[in-house]
Structure formats: C-alpha cells, structure tokens
Amino acid sequence: MTSIKEQAAISRLLSFLQEWDNAGKVARSHILDKFIETNQGKTAPELEQEFSQGASLFLVRLTTSLRITYMTDSCLEKLLRSIGIFLSAVSSNRYLIEFLEVGGVLTLLEILGLEKIKEEAKKESVKLLQVIANSGRTYKELICESYGVRSIAEFLAKSKSEETQEEVQVLLDSLVHGNPKYQNQVYKGLIALLPCESPKAQQLSLQTLRTAQPIIGTTH
C-alpha cells in the first residue's frame, strides 16, 4: 500500500497535469516559465522526484504540444527550453528516447526551415539538436538520416544572428566528429556553404572545415 505521503505526491502530480491539460495559451506560458525557473540544471532522478516518478507524463505533454503548435510559434521557445531541461539532465537517456520515438528530430529540423518562426526559437532548436548529437554516434546518424545536414547548413546560410550561427557551427562540428558513416556528407555540406551570401557563415564553415579535414583525409 502507498503511504499517505506518496498519495499526496501523486495527487499533486495529477493536479498539475490536469492544470496543464485545461490551460489556455497564456496559462501554459506561465506554467512553462515556472517549470524552467525551478528545474533548470536538475538531474533525471531529481526531475522524477519533483514529479513523483511521473516526469515522463509531463514530457509527453510537452512533446505533443510542440508537434501540434510549432508552426504557429505558440510558446515555442519556452516549450523547447522545457524539453531541453529533460534531454540535457544527467541520466536522461530515457527522456531522450521518448522524445525521439515521437519524431522529435524531424520536428526540430522542420522548425529551422520555417520563415515565420522567431530566431530565438530556432536557436533553442539547434541547442536541442546539439544535445541529441552529443549523446553518441547512433544519434548523430539519426540526424543525418533525417536529411539534417542539408537543413542545418541551409539555416546557417540564412540566419541573421551571428550568435545563432555560432551555435549551428558547434552542431556541425559535433556531427563531423565520431560519425564515420556520414562524416563525408557533413564535409560536403560545409563546402557547399562557401559560396553563400553570409560572410559569417562562410567564416564558420571554413573554421569547421579546418578541424574536419584531418578526419576526412585526402579528398579529390
């Protein structure tokens, strides 16, 4: 039998989830603000403790909301930051798998190509892709298999924010390391950026090519 303390914790969790389910756009924005403020930097066990071992129940609501609303930019930046708290938490592999199983990578890549989406939200999308890529070779391959290199390179060329472009460079650099199956694809993507109209994108591409060249070796 569950203790009174456990029953109270479960009751709080169910109440919180019901509040999210019934909330409108403004109320959800406030919920996300509070979640980000109180949970930034927590480990997966700490998140589970916060949510009475039911953190995944909130994560699935975040990912569902992301998939439904990302084209409208509704609370998008906050949604991505909240998902990032789960994915970047120590011992968070379960959360990562749950996010990927619902097409998380494809959604993040689509966000980069949408003109109506604000630059800040796109930067958060890039940061999430960094977290995924840094989780290991399998995840880098998943990004590349999803036509990610092209989407990421095109976004680097079009982005108007140098800060965002630098985040994209970090992502491309991650994809070219420890990714033997697709490292040539990333290398070609970097070369394709050299004639683009953005001087910053050209500079960042050249910098990444310098680190990529020893990995690729001699090329025609």
PDB file of C-alpha atoms in Angstrom:
ATOM      1  CA  MET A   1       0.000   0.000   0.000  1.00  0.00           C
ATOM      2  CA  THR A   2       1.174   3.532  -0.730  1.00  0.00           C
ATOM      3  CA  SER A   3       1.874   5.801   2.213  1.00  0.00           C
ATOM      4  CA  ILE A   4      -0.058   8.979   2.915  1.00  0.00           C
ATOM      5  CA  LYS A   5       2.988  10.980   1.782  1.00  0.00           C
ATOM      6  CA  GLU A   6       3.141   9.098  -1.534  1.00  0.00           C
ATOM      7  CA  GLN A   7      -0.590   9.512  -2.076  1.00  0.00           C
ATOM      8  CA  ALA A   8      -0.256  13.269  -1.515  1.00  0.00           C
ATOM      9  CA  ALA A   9       2.621  13.464  -4.012  1.00  0.00           C
ATOM     10  CA  ILE A  10       0.646  11.546  -6.641  1.00  0.00           C
ATOM     11  CA  SER A  11      -2.350  13.798  -6.019  1.00  0.00           C
ATOM     12  CA  ARG A  12      -0.165  16.899  -6.594  1.00  0.00           C
ATOM     13  CA  LEU A  13       1.166  15.411  -9.837  1.00  0.00           C
ATOM     14  CA  LEU A  14      -2.326  14.619 -11.153  1.00  0.00           C
ATOM     15  CA  SER A  15      -3.495  18.104 -10.183  1.00  0.00           C
ATOM     16  CA  PHE A  16      -0.548  19.674 -12.035  1.00  0.00           C
ATOM     17  CA  LEU A  17      -1.172  17.587 -15.164  1.00  0.00           C
ATOM     18  CA  GLN A  18      -4.873  18.455 -15.083  1.00  0.00           C
ATOM     19  CA  GLU A  19      -3.970  22.151 -14.758  1.00  0.00           C
ATOM     20  CA  TRP A  20      -1.786  21.857 -17.893  1.00  0.00           C
ATOM     21  CA  ASP A  21      -4.450  19.946 -19.832  1.00  0.00           C
ATOM     22  CA  ASN A  22      -7.107  22.562 -19.058  1.00  0.00           C
ATOM     23  CA  ALA A  23      -4.873  25.627 -19.512  1.00  0.00           C
ATOM     24  CA  GLY A  24      -5.043  28.053 -22.414  1.00  0.00           C
ATOM     25  CA  LYS A  25      -2.099  29.680 -24.179  1.00  0.00           C
ATOM     26  CA  VAL A  26      -1.410  32.336 -21.517  1.00  0.00           C
ATOM     27  CA  ALA A  27      -1.752  29.932 -18.582  1.00  0.00           C
ATOM     28  CA  ARG A  28       0.537  27.372 -20.246  1.00  0.00           C
ATOM     29  CA  SER A  29       3.110  30.089 -20.833  1.00  0.00           C
ATOM     30  CA  HIS A  30       3.105  30.816 -17.076  1.00  0.00           C
ATOM     31  CA  ILE A  31       3.397  27.097 -16.252  1.00  0.00           C
ATOM     32  CA  LEU A  32       6.417  26.816 -18.569  1.00  0.00           C
ATOM     33  CA  ASP A  33       8.038  29.915 -17.016  1.00  0.00           C
ATOM     34  CA  LYS A  34       7.731  28.391 -13.555  1.00  0.00           C
ATOM     35  CA  PHE A  35       8.960  24.968 -14.720  1.00  0.00           C
ATOM     36  CA  ILE A  36      12.043  26.475 -16.367  1.00  0.00           C
ATOM     37  CA  GLU A  37      12.810  28.640 -13.346  1.00  0.00           C
ATOM     38  CA  THR A  38      12.554  25.827 -10.797  1.00  0.00           C
ATOM     39  CA  ASN A  39      14.026  22.884 -12.732  1.00  0.00           C
ATOM     40  CA  GLN A  40      16.942  24.252 -14.761  1.00  0.00           C
ATOM     41  CA  GLY A  41      20.026  22.059 -14.272  1.00  0.00           C
ATOM     42  CA  LYS A  42      18.277  19.229 -12.420  1.00  0.00           C
ATOM     43  CA  THR A  43      19.290  15.604 -12.950  1.00  0.00           C
ATOM     44  CA  ALA A  44      16.830  12.975 -14.164  1.00  0.00           C
ATOM     45  CA  PRO A  45      16.406  11.496 -10.637  1.00  0.00           C
ATOM     46  CA  GLU A  46      15.707  14.993  -9.299  1.00  0.00           C
ATOM     47  CA  LEU A  47      13.086  15.566 -12.008  1.00  0.00           C
ATOM     48  CA  GLU A  48      11.481  12.244 -11.159  1.00  0.00           C
ATOM     49  CA  GLN A  49      11.385  13.255  -7.511  1.00  0.00           C
ATOM     50  CA  GLU A  50       9.833  16.596  -8.477  1.00  0.00           C
ATOM     51  CA  PHE A  51       7.119  14.780 -10.454  1.00  0.00           C
ATOM     52  CA  SER A  52       6.565  11.839  -8.089  1.00  0.00           C
ATOM     53  CA  GLN A  53       8.223   9.392 -10.545  1.00  0.00           C
ATOM     54  CA  GLY A  54       5.940  10.649 -13.310  1.00  0.00           C
ATOM     55  CA  ALA A  55       8.147  13.177 -15.132  1.00  0.00           C
ATOM     56  CA  SER A  56       7.562  11.395 -18.438  1.00  0.00           C
ATOM     57  CA  LEU A  57       3.859  12.238 -18.154  1.00  0.00           C
ATOM     58  CA  PHE A  58       4.735  15.927 -18.371  1.00  0.00           C
ATOM     59  CA  LEU A  59       7.397  15.402 -21.058  1.00  0.00           C
ATOM     60  CA  VAL A  60       4.877  13.652 -23.326  1.00  0.00           C
ATOM     61  CA  ARG A  61       2.546  16.648 -22.920  1.00  0.00           C
ATOM     62  CA  LEU A  62       5.371  18.999 -23.875  1.00  0.00           C
ATOM     63  CA  THR A  63       6.287  16.992 -26.968  1.00  0.00           C
ATOM     64  CA  THR A  64       2.634  16.671 -28.005  1.00  0.00           C
ATOM     65  CA  SER A  65       2.140  20.411 -27.638  1.00  0.00           C
ATOM     66  CA  LEU A  66       5.329  21.014 -29.641  1.00  0.00           C
ATOM     67  CA  ARG A  67       4.158  18.842 -32.530  1.00  0.00           C
ATOM     68  CA  ILE A  68       0.715  20.471 -32.607  1.00  0.00           C
ATOM     69  CA  THR A  69       1.728  24.137 -32.259  1.00  0.00           C
ATOM     70  CA  TYR A  70       5.281  24.560 -33.611  1.00  0.00           C
ATOM     71  CA  MET A  71       4.083  26.038 -36.919  1.00  0.00           C
ATOM     72  CA  THR A  72       2.256  28.821 -35.060  1.00  0.00           C
ATOM     73  CA  ASP A  73       5.192  29.732 -32.784  1.00  0.00           C
ATOM     74  CA  SER A  74       2.867  29.500 -29.768  1.00  0.00           C
ATOM     75  CA  CYS A  75       5.125  29.406 -26.655  1.00  0.00           C
ATOM     76  CA  LEU A  76       7.626  27.656 -28.919  1.00  0.00           C
ATOM     77  CA  GLU A  77      10.810  28.951 -27.338  1.00  0.00           C
ATOM     78  CA  LYS A  78       9.580  28.057 -23.839  1.00  0.00           C
ATOM     79  CA  LEU A  79       8.438  24.611 -24.980  1.00  0.00           C
ATOM     80  CA  LEU A  80      11.875  23.900 -26.469  1.00  0.00           C
ATOM     81  CA  ARG A  81      13.680  25.155 -23.358  1.00  0.00           C
ATOM     82  CA  SER A  82      11.458  22.980 -21.162  1.00  0.00           C
ATOM     83  CA  ILE A  83      12.113  19.898 -23.300  1.00  0.00           C
ATOM     84  CA  GLY A  84      15.808  20.796 -23.128  1.00  0.00           C
ATOM     85  CA  ILE A  85      15.695  20.526 -19.325  1.00  0.00           C
ATOM     86  CA  PHE A  86      14.625  16.901 -19.720  1.00  0.00           C
ATOM     87  CA  LEU A  87      17.025  15.985 -22.534  1.00  0.00           C
ATOM     88  CA  SER A  88      20.103  17.626 -21.015  1.00  0.00           C
ATOM     89  CA  ALA A  89      19.553  16.282 -17.495  1.00  0.00           C
ATOM     90  CA  VAL A  90      22.160  13.856 -16.170  1.00  0.00           C
ATOM     91  CA  SER A  91      20.996  10.222 -16.665  1.00  0.00           C
ATOM     92  CA  SER A  92      18.278  11.378 -19.069  1.00  0.00           C
ATOM     93  CA  ASN A  93      18.623   8.706 -21.767  1.00  0.00           C
ATOM     94  CA  ARG A  94      15.047   7.520 -21.220  1.00  0.00           C
ATOM     95  CA  TYR A  95      13.695  11.015 -21.853  1.00  0.00           C
ATOM     96  CA  LEU A  96      15.825  11.290 -25.000  1.00  0.00           C
ATOM     97  CA  ILE A  97      14.468   8.028 -26.397  1.00  0.00           C
ATOM     98  CA  GLU A  98      10.886   9.076 -25.599  1.00  0.00           C
ATOM     99  CA  PHE A  99      11.430  12.343 -27.476  1.00  0.00           C
ATOM    100  CA  LEU A 100      12.978  10.647 -30.496  1.00  0.00           C
ATOM    101  CA  GLU A 101      10.262   7.986 -30.705  1.00  0.00           C
ATOM    102  CA  VAL A 102       7.641  10.652 -31.435  1.00  0.00           C
ATOM    103  CA  GLY A 103       9.676  12.213 -34.272  1.00  0.00           C
ATOM    104  CA  GLY A 104      11.466  14.845 -32.219  1.00  0.00           C
ATOM    105  CA  VAL A 105      14.422  15.188 -34.598  1.00  0.00           C
ATOM    106  CA  LEU A 106      12.224  15.802 -37.652  1.00  0.00           C
ATOM    107  CA  THR A 107      10.228  18.435 -35.767  1.00  0.00           C
ATOM    108  CA  LEU A 108      13.398  20.277 -34.705  1.00  0.00           C
ATOM    109  CA  LEU A 109      14.735  20.235 -38.257  1.00  0.00           C
ATOM    110  CA  GLU A 110      11.425  21.492 -39.666  1.00  0.00           C
ATOM    111  CA  ILE A 111      11.487  24.412 -37.232  1.00  0.00           C
ATOM    112  CA  LEU A 112      14.799  25.569 -38.749  1.00  0.00           C
ATOM    113  CA  GLY A 113      13.207  25.873 -42.183  1.00  0.00           C
ATOM    114  CA  LEU A 114      10.065  27.801 -41.235  1.00  0.00           C
ATOM    115  CA  GLU A 115      10.237  31.512 -42.060  1.00  0.00           C
ATOM    116  CA  LYS A 116       7.582  32.586 -39.546  1.00  0.00           C
ATOM    117  CA  ILE A 117       9.444  31.138 -36.559  1.00  0.00           C
ATOM    118  CA  LYS A 118      11.453  33.622 -34.469  1.00  0.00           C
ATOM    119  CA  GLU A 119      15.249  33.341 -34.421  1.00  0.00           C
ATOM    120  CA  GLU A 120      15.363  32.670 -30.672  1.00  0.00           C
ATOM    121  CA  ALA A 121      13.145  29.606 -31.034  1.00  0.00           C
ATOM    122  CA  LYS A 122      15.307  28.330 -33.873  1.00  0.00           C
ATOM    123  CA  LYS A 123      18.394  28.757 -31.690  1.00  0.00           C
ATOM    124  CA  GLU A 124      16.741  26.641 -28.972  1.00  0.00           C
ATOM    125  CA  SER A 125      16.012  24.012 -31.635  1.00  0.00           C
ATOM    126  CA  VAL A 126      19.705  23.975 -32.598  1.00  0.00           C
ATOM    127  CA  LYS A 127      20.682  23.571 -28.937  1.00  0.00           C
ATOM    128  CA  LEU A 128      18.401  20.544 -28.632  1.00  0.00           C
ATOM    129  CA  LEU A 129      19.964  19.046 -31.757  1.00  0.00           C
ATOM    130  CA  GLN A 130      23.360  19.595 -30.106  1.00  0.00           C
ATOM    131  CA  VAL A 131      22.227  17.650 -27.046  1.00  0.00           C
ATOM    132  CA  ILE A 132      20.985  14.821 -29.265  1.00  0.00           C
ATOM    133  CA  ALA A 133      24.177  14.739 -31.375  1.00  0.00           C
ATOM    134  CA  ASN A 134      26.379  14.751 -28.281  1.00  0.00           C
ATOM    135  CA  SER A 135      24.567  11.686 -26.948  1.00  0.00           C
ATOM    136  CA  GLY A 136      26.500   9.377 -29.281  1.00  0.00           C
ATOM    137  CA  ARG A 137      27.113   8.084 -32.781  1.00  0.00           C
ATOM    138  CA  THR A 138      23.668   6.498 -33.156  1.00  0.00           C
ATOM    139  CA  TYR A 139      22.013   9.847 -32.562  1.00  0.00           C
ATOM    140  CA  LYS A 140      24.313  11.687 -34.960  1.00  0.00           C
ATOM    141  CA  GLU A 141      23.406   9.144 -37.617  1.00  0.00           C
ATOM    142  CA  LEU A 142      19.710   9.668 -36.896  1.00  0.00           C
ATOM    143  CA  ILE A 143      20.059  13.416 -37.509  1.00  0.00           C
ATOM    144  CA  CYS A 144      21.933  12.809 -40.774  1.00  0.00           C
ATOM    145  CA  GLU A 145      19.464  10.141 -41.926  1.00  0.00           C
ATOM    146  CA  SER A 146      16.687  12.698 -41.429  1.00  0.00           C
ATOM    147  CA  TYR A 147      18.325  14.967 -44.062  1.00  0.00           C
ATOM    148  CA  GLY A 148      19.594  17.023 -41.163  1.00  0.00           C
ATOM    149  CA  VAL A 149      22.880  18.177 -42.690  1.00  0.00           C
ATOM    150  CA  ARG A 150      21.088  19.969 -45.519  1.00  0.00           C
ATOM    151  CA  SER A 151      18.533  21.594 -43.198  1.00  0.00           C
ATOM    152  CA  ILE A 152      21.201  22.706 -40.734  1.00  0.00           C
ATOM    153  CA  ALA A 153      23.553  24.048 -43.437  1.00  0.00           C
ATOM    154  CA  GLU A 154      20.743  25.974 -45.148  1.00  0.00           C
ATOM    155  CA  PHE A 155      19.765  27.517 -41.828  1.00  0.00           C
ATOM    156  CA  LEU A 156      23.370  28.582 -41.172  1.00  0.00           C
ATOM    157  CA  ALA A 157      23.438  30.357 -44.533  1.00  0.00           C
ATOM    158  CA  LYS A 158      20.108  32.147 -43.969  1.00  0.00           C
ATOM    159  CA  SER A 159      20.350  33.028 -40.275  1.00  0.00           C
ATOM    160  CA  LYS A 160      20.697  36.742 -39.484  1.00  0.00           C
ATOM    161  CA  SER A 161      22.032  36.200 -35.956  1.00  0.00           C
ATOM    162  CA  GLU A 162      25.763  35.605 -35.545  1.00  0.00           C
ATOM    163  CA  GLU A 163      25.132  34.111 -32.100  1.00  0.00           C
ATOM    164  CA  THR A 164      22.751  31.579 -33.600  1.00  0.00           C
ATOM    165  CA  GLN A 165      25.151  30.848 -36.451  1.00  0.00           C
ATOM    166  CA  GLU A 166      27.872  30.051 -33.913  1.00  0.00           C
ATOM    167  CA  GLU A 167      25.541  27.551 -32.232  1.00  0.00           C
ATOM    168  CA  VAL A 168      24.983  25.929 -35.643  1.00  0.00           C
ATOM    169  CA  GLN A 169      28.744  25.655 -36.127  1.00  0.00           C
ATOM    170  CA  VAL A 170      29.008  23.788 -32.811  1.00  0.00           C
ATOM    171  CA  LEU A 171      26.354  21.377 -34.062  1.00  0.00           C
ATOM    172  CA  LEU A 172      28.061  20.778 -37.418  1.00  0.00           C
ATOM    173  CA  ASP A 173      31.399  20.279 -35.681  1.00  0.00           C
ATOM    174  CA  SER A 174      29.785  17.646 -33.455  1.00  0.00           C
ATOM    175  CA  LEU A 175      28.284  15.881 -36.483  1.00  0.00           C
ATOM    176  CA  VAL A 176      31.634  15.631 -38.261  1.00  0.00           C
ATOM    177  CA  HIS A 177      33.332  14.010 -35.230  1.00  0.00           C
ATOM    178  CA  GLY A 178      32.638  10.400 -34.242  1.00  0.00           C
ATOM    179  CA  ASN A 179      30.289   9.927 -37.177  1.00  0.00           C
ATOM    180  CA  PRO A 180      32.211   7.868 -39.781  1.00  0.00           C
ATOM    181  CA  LYS A 181      29.117   6.821 -41.719  1.00  0.00           C
ATOM    182  CA  TYR A 182      28.079  10.398 -42.507  1.00  0.00           C
ATOM    183  CA  GLN A 183      31.213  12.492 -41.968  1.00  0.00           C
ATOM    184  CA  ASN A 184      31.688  12.931 -45.741  1.00  0.00           C
ATOM    185  CA  GLN A 185      28.117  14.190 -46.028  1.00  0.00           C
ATOM    186  CA  VAL A 186      28.806  16.826 -43.371  1.00  0.00           C
ATOM    187  CA  TYR A 187      32.092  17.724 -45.087  1.00  0.00           C
ATOM    188  CA  LYS A 188      30.324  18.263 -48.423  1.00  0.00           C
ATOM    189  CA  GLY A 189      27.666  20.337 -46.671  1.00  0.00           C
ATOM    190  CA  LEU A 190      30.367  22.616 -45.271  1.00  0.00           C
ATOM    191  CA  ILE A 191      31.969  23.036 -48.709  1.00  0.00           C
ATOM    192  CA  ALA A 192      28.569  23.847 -50.217  1.00  0.00           C
ATOM    193  CA  LEU A 193      28.292  26.766 -47.776  1.00  0.00           C
ATOM    194  CA  LEU A 194      31.435  28.521 -49.022  1.00  0.00           C
ATOM    195  CA  PRO A 195      29.739  30.418 -51.921  1.00  0.00           C
ATOM    196  CA  CYS A 196      26.765  31.528 -49.748  1.00  0.00           C
ATOM    197  CA  GLU A 197      25.983  35.233 -49.263  1.00  0.00           C
ATOM    198  CA  SER A 198      26.589  35.297 -45.497  1.00  0.00           C
ATOM    199  CA  PRO A 199      30.214  36.217 -44.640  1.00  0.00           C
ATOM    200  CA  LYS A 200      29.751  34.853 -41.110  1.00  0.00           C
ATOM    201  CA  ALA A 201      28.504  31.508 -42.447  1.00  0.00           C
ATOM    202  CA  GLN A 202      31.492  31.348 -44.795  1.00  0.00           C
ATOM    203  CA  GLN A 203      33.889  32.052 -41.925  1.00  0.00           C
ATOM    204  CA  LEU A 204      32.327  29.447 -39.637  1.00  0.00           C
ATOM    205  CA  SER A 205      32.283  26.863 -42.421  1.00  0.00           C
ATOM    206  CA  LEU A 206      35.994  27.399 -43.077  1.00  0.00           C
ATOM    207  CA  GLN A 207      36.780  27.076 -39.369  1.00  0.00           C
ATOM    208  CA  THR A 208      34.867  23.798 -39.177  1.00  0.00           C
ATOM    209  CA  LEU A 209      36.495  22.526 -42.376  1.00  0.00           C
ATOM    210  CA  ARG A 210      39.919  23.046 -40.786  1.00  0.00           C
ATOM    211  CA  THR A 211      39.012  20.632 -37.988  1.00  0.00           C
ATOM    212  CA  ALA A 212      37.187  18.300 -40.377  1.00  0.00           C
ATOM    213  CA  GLN A 213      39.994  17.949 -42.914  1.00  0.00           C
ATOM    214  CA  PRO A 214      42.259  15.729 -40.756  1.00  0.00           C
ATOM    215  CA  ILE A 215      39.274  13.440 -40.132  1.00  0.00           C
ATOM    216  CA  ILE A 216      38.322  13.216 -43.811  1.00  0.00           C
ATOM    217  CA  GLY A 217      41.920  12.935 -45.072  1.00  0.00           C
ATOM    218  CA  THR A 218      42.820  13.422 -48.722  1.00  0.00           C
ATOM    219  CA  THR A 219      39.919  14.423 -50.962  1.00  0.00           C
ATOM    220  CA  HIS A 220      39.517  14.971 -54.691  1.00  0.00           C
TER     221      HIS A 220
END
